[in-house]
mmCIF file of C-alpha atoms in Angstrom:
data_model
loop_
_atom_site.group_PDB
_atom_site.id
_atom_site.type_symbol
_atom_site.label_atom_id
_atom_site.label_comp_id
_atom_site.label_asym_id
_atom_site.label_seq_id
_atom_site.Cartn_x
_atom_site.Cartn_y
_atom_site.Cartn_z
ATOM 1 C CA MET A 1 -0.368 -0.478 -0.128
ATOM 2 C CA ARG A 2 2.718 2.795 0.912
ATOM 3 C CA ASP A 3 4.518 1.673 -1.837
ATOM 4 C CA ASP A 4 1.512 2.696 -4.326
ATOM 5 C CA ILE A 5 0.703 5.251 -2.463
ATOM 6 C CA TYR A 6 5.031 6.869 -3.052
ATOM 7 C CA ALA A 7 4.788 5.889 -6.650
ATOM 8 C CA VAL A 8 1.592 8.271 -7.231
ATOM 9 C CA TYR A 9 2.961 11.356 -5.116
ATOM 10 C CA GLU A 10 6.503 10.905 -7.138
ATOM 11 C CA ASP A 11 3.914 10.978 -10.856
ATOM 12 C CA ILE A 12 2.629 13.776 -9.576
ATOM 13 C CA CYS A 13 5.519 15.547 -8.832
ATOM 14 C CA GLU A 14 8.411 14.451 -11.809
ATOM 15 C CA MET A 15 5.629 16.757 -13.325
ATOM 16 C CA GLY A 16 6.454 19.513 -11.055
ATOM 17 C CA ILE A 17 4.007 19.873 -9.505
ATOM 18 C CA GLU A 18 4.144 19.916 -5.145
ATOM 19 C CA HIS A 19 1.034 19.003 -4.201
ATOM 20 C CA GLY A 20 1.057 19.896 -0.194
ATOM 21 C CA ASP A 21 -1.320 18.963 1.568
ATOM 22 C CA TYR A 22 -0.215 15.435 2.615
ATOM 23 C CA ARG A 23 -2.808 14.461 4.952
ATOM 24 C CA PRO A 24 -4.397 10.465 4.549
ATOM 25 C CA GLN A 25 -8.368 11.859 3.891
ATOM 26 C CA ASN A 26 -6.435 12.811 0.165
ATOM 27 C CA VAL A 27 -5.418 8.996 -0.638
ATOM 28 C CA LEU A 28 -8.250 7.246 -1.944
ATOM 29 C CA ARG A 29 -8.701 3.946 -3.275
ATOM 30 C CA ALA A 30 -9.414 3.415 -6.984
ATOM 31 C CA ALA A 31 -12.980 2.214 -8.051
ATOM 32 C CA GLN A 32 -12.222 -0.977 -9.833
ATOM 33 C CA CYS A 33 -13.230 -0.224 -13.455
ATOM 34 C CA PRO A 34 -16.707 -1.312 -14.925
ATOM 35 C CA PRO A 35 -15.542 -4.507 -17.286
ATOM 36 C CA GLY A 36 -14.798 -3.043 -20.859
ATOM 37 C CA PHE A 37 -12.664 0.024 -19.231
ATOM 38 C CA PRO A 38 -9.360 -1.021 -18.759
ATOM 39 C CA SER A 39 -7.694 0.965 -16.173
ATOM 40 C CA LEU A 40 -4.934 3.016 -17.636
ATOM 41 C CA ARG A 41 -1.641 1.596 -16.733
ATOM 42 C CA CYS A 42 1.140 4.162 -15.112
ATOM 43 C CA PRO A 43 3.635 4.919 -17.798
ATOM 44 C CA GLU A 44 6.496 5.557 -15.273
ATOM 45 C CA HIS A 45 5.731 2.794 -13.319
ATOM 46 C CA ASN A 46 3.865 0.142 -15.762
ATOM 47 C CA CYS A 47 1.505 -1.350 -13.557
ATOM 48 C CA GLU A 48 -2.216 0.411 -12.311
ATOM 49 C CA HIS A 49 -2.447 2.261 -9.001
ATOM 50 C CA GLN A 50 -4.106 1.123 -6.503
ATOM 51 C CA TRP A 51 -5.356 4.905 -4.886
ATOM 52 C CA ARG A 52 -5.594 8.127 -5.941
ATOM 53 C CA ILE A 53 -4.136 11.597 -4.730
ATOM 54 C CA ILE A 54 -7.017 13.752 -4.545
ATOM 55 C CA ASP A 55 -7.596 17.762 -2.878
ATOM 56 C CA PHE A 56 -5.244 19.864 -5.042
ATOM 57 C CA HIS A 57 -6.495 23.492 -4.194
ATOM 58 C CA ILE A 58 -3.274 24.263 -2.889
ATOM 59 C CA ALA A 59 -0.658 22.691 -4.383
ATOM 60 C CA ARG A 60 1.458 24.805 -7.395
ATOM 61 C CA LYS A 61 3.867 24.529 -9.966
ATOM 62 C CA THR A 62 7.915 23.886 -8.826
ATOM 63 C CA GLY A 63 11.061 22.535 -9.909
ATOM 64 C CA CYS A 64 11.787 20.104 -7.337
ATOM 65 C CA GLN A 65 12.722 16.807 -7.681
ATOM 66 C CA PRO A 66 10.443 13.528 -6.376
ATOM 67 C CA SER A 67 13.440 12.680 -4.676
ATOM 68 C CA ILE A 68 13.292 15.511 -1.951
ATOM 69 C CA LEU A 69 9.875 16.420 -1.870
ATOM 70 C CA ILE A 70 8.605 12.272 -1.202
ATOM 71 C CA TYR A 71 12.374 11.200 0.449
ATOM 72 C CA GLY A 72 13.287 13.509 1.742
ATOM 73 C CA PRO A 73 15.043 14.422 5.868
ATOM 74 C CA GLN A 74 11.894 16.632 5.573
ATOM 75 C CA SER A 75 9.318 14.887 3.644
ATOM 76 C CA GLN A 76 6.205 14.939 5.163
ATOM 77 C CA LEU A 77 4.603 11.952 3.365
ATOM 78 C CA LEU A 78 7.447 9.881 5.442
ATOM 79 C CA ASN A 79 5.429 11.377 8.306
ATOM 80 C CA LYS A 80 2.147 10.990 7.518
ATOM 81 C CA PHE A 81 2.389 7.809 5.614
ATOM 82 C CA LYS A 82 4.026 5.107 8.134
ATOM 83 C CA VAL A 83 2.661 2.259 7.337
#
């Protein structure tokens, strides 16, 4: 679970977006796709992520790399999602 959540945040960071509101309430389990409508595969991780990130009202465009935002020593994400 945690690895997939990190991967989704990593994808967001790769686009140069800092979500900024790292809380479990902003992470939802992805709905199952109805038959005949396959889920899109993540091109970066080559998988179908099981989690979705919501609530981008304080997100901002940054030049930060995912390694800093997600895995750095001051990472809010690591502190919030110790699952």
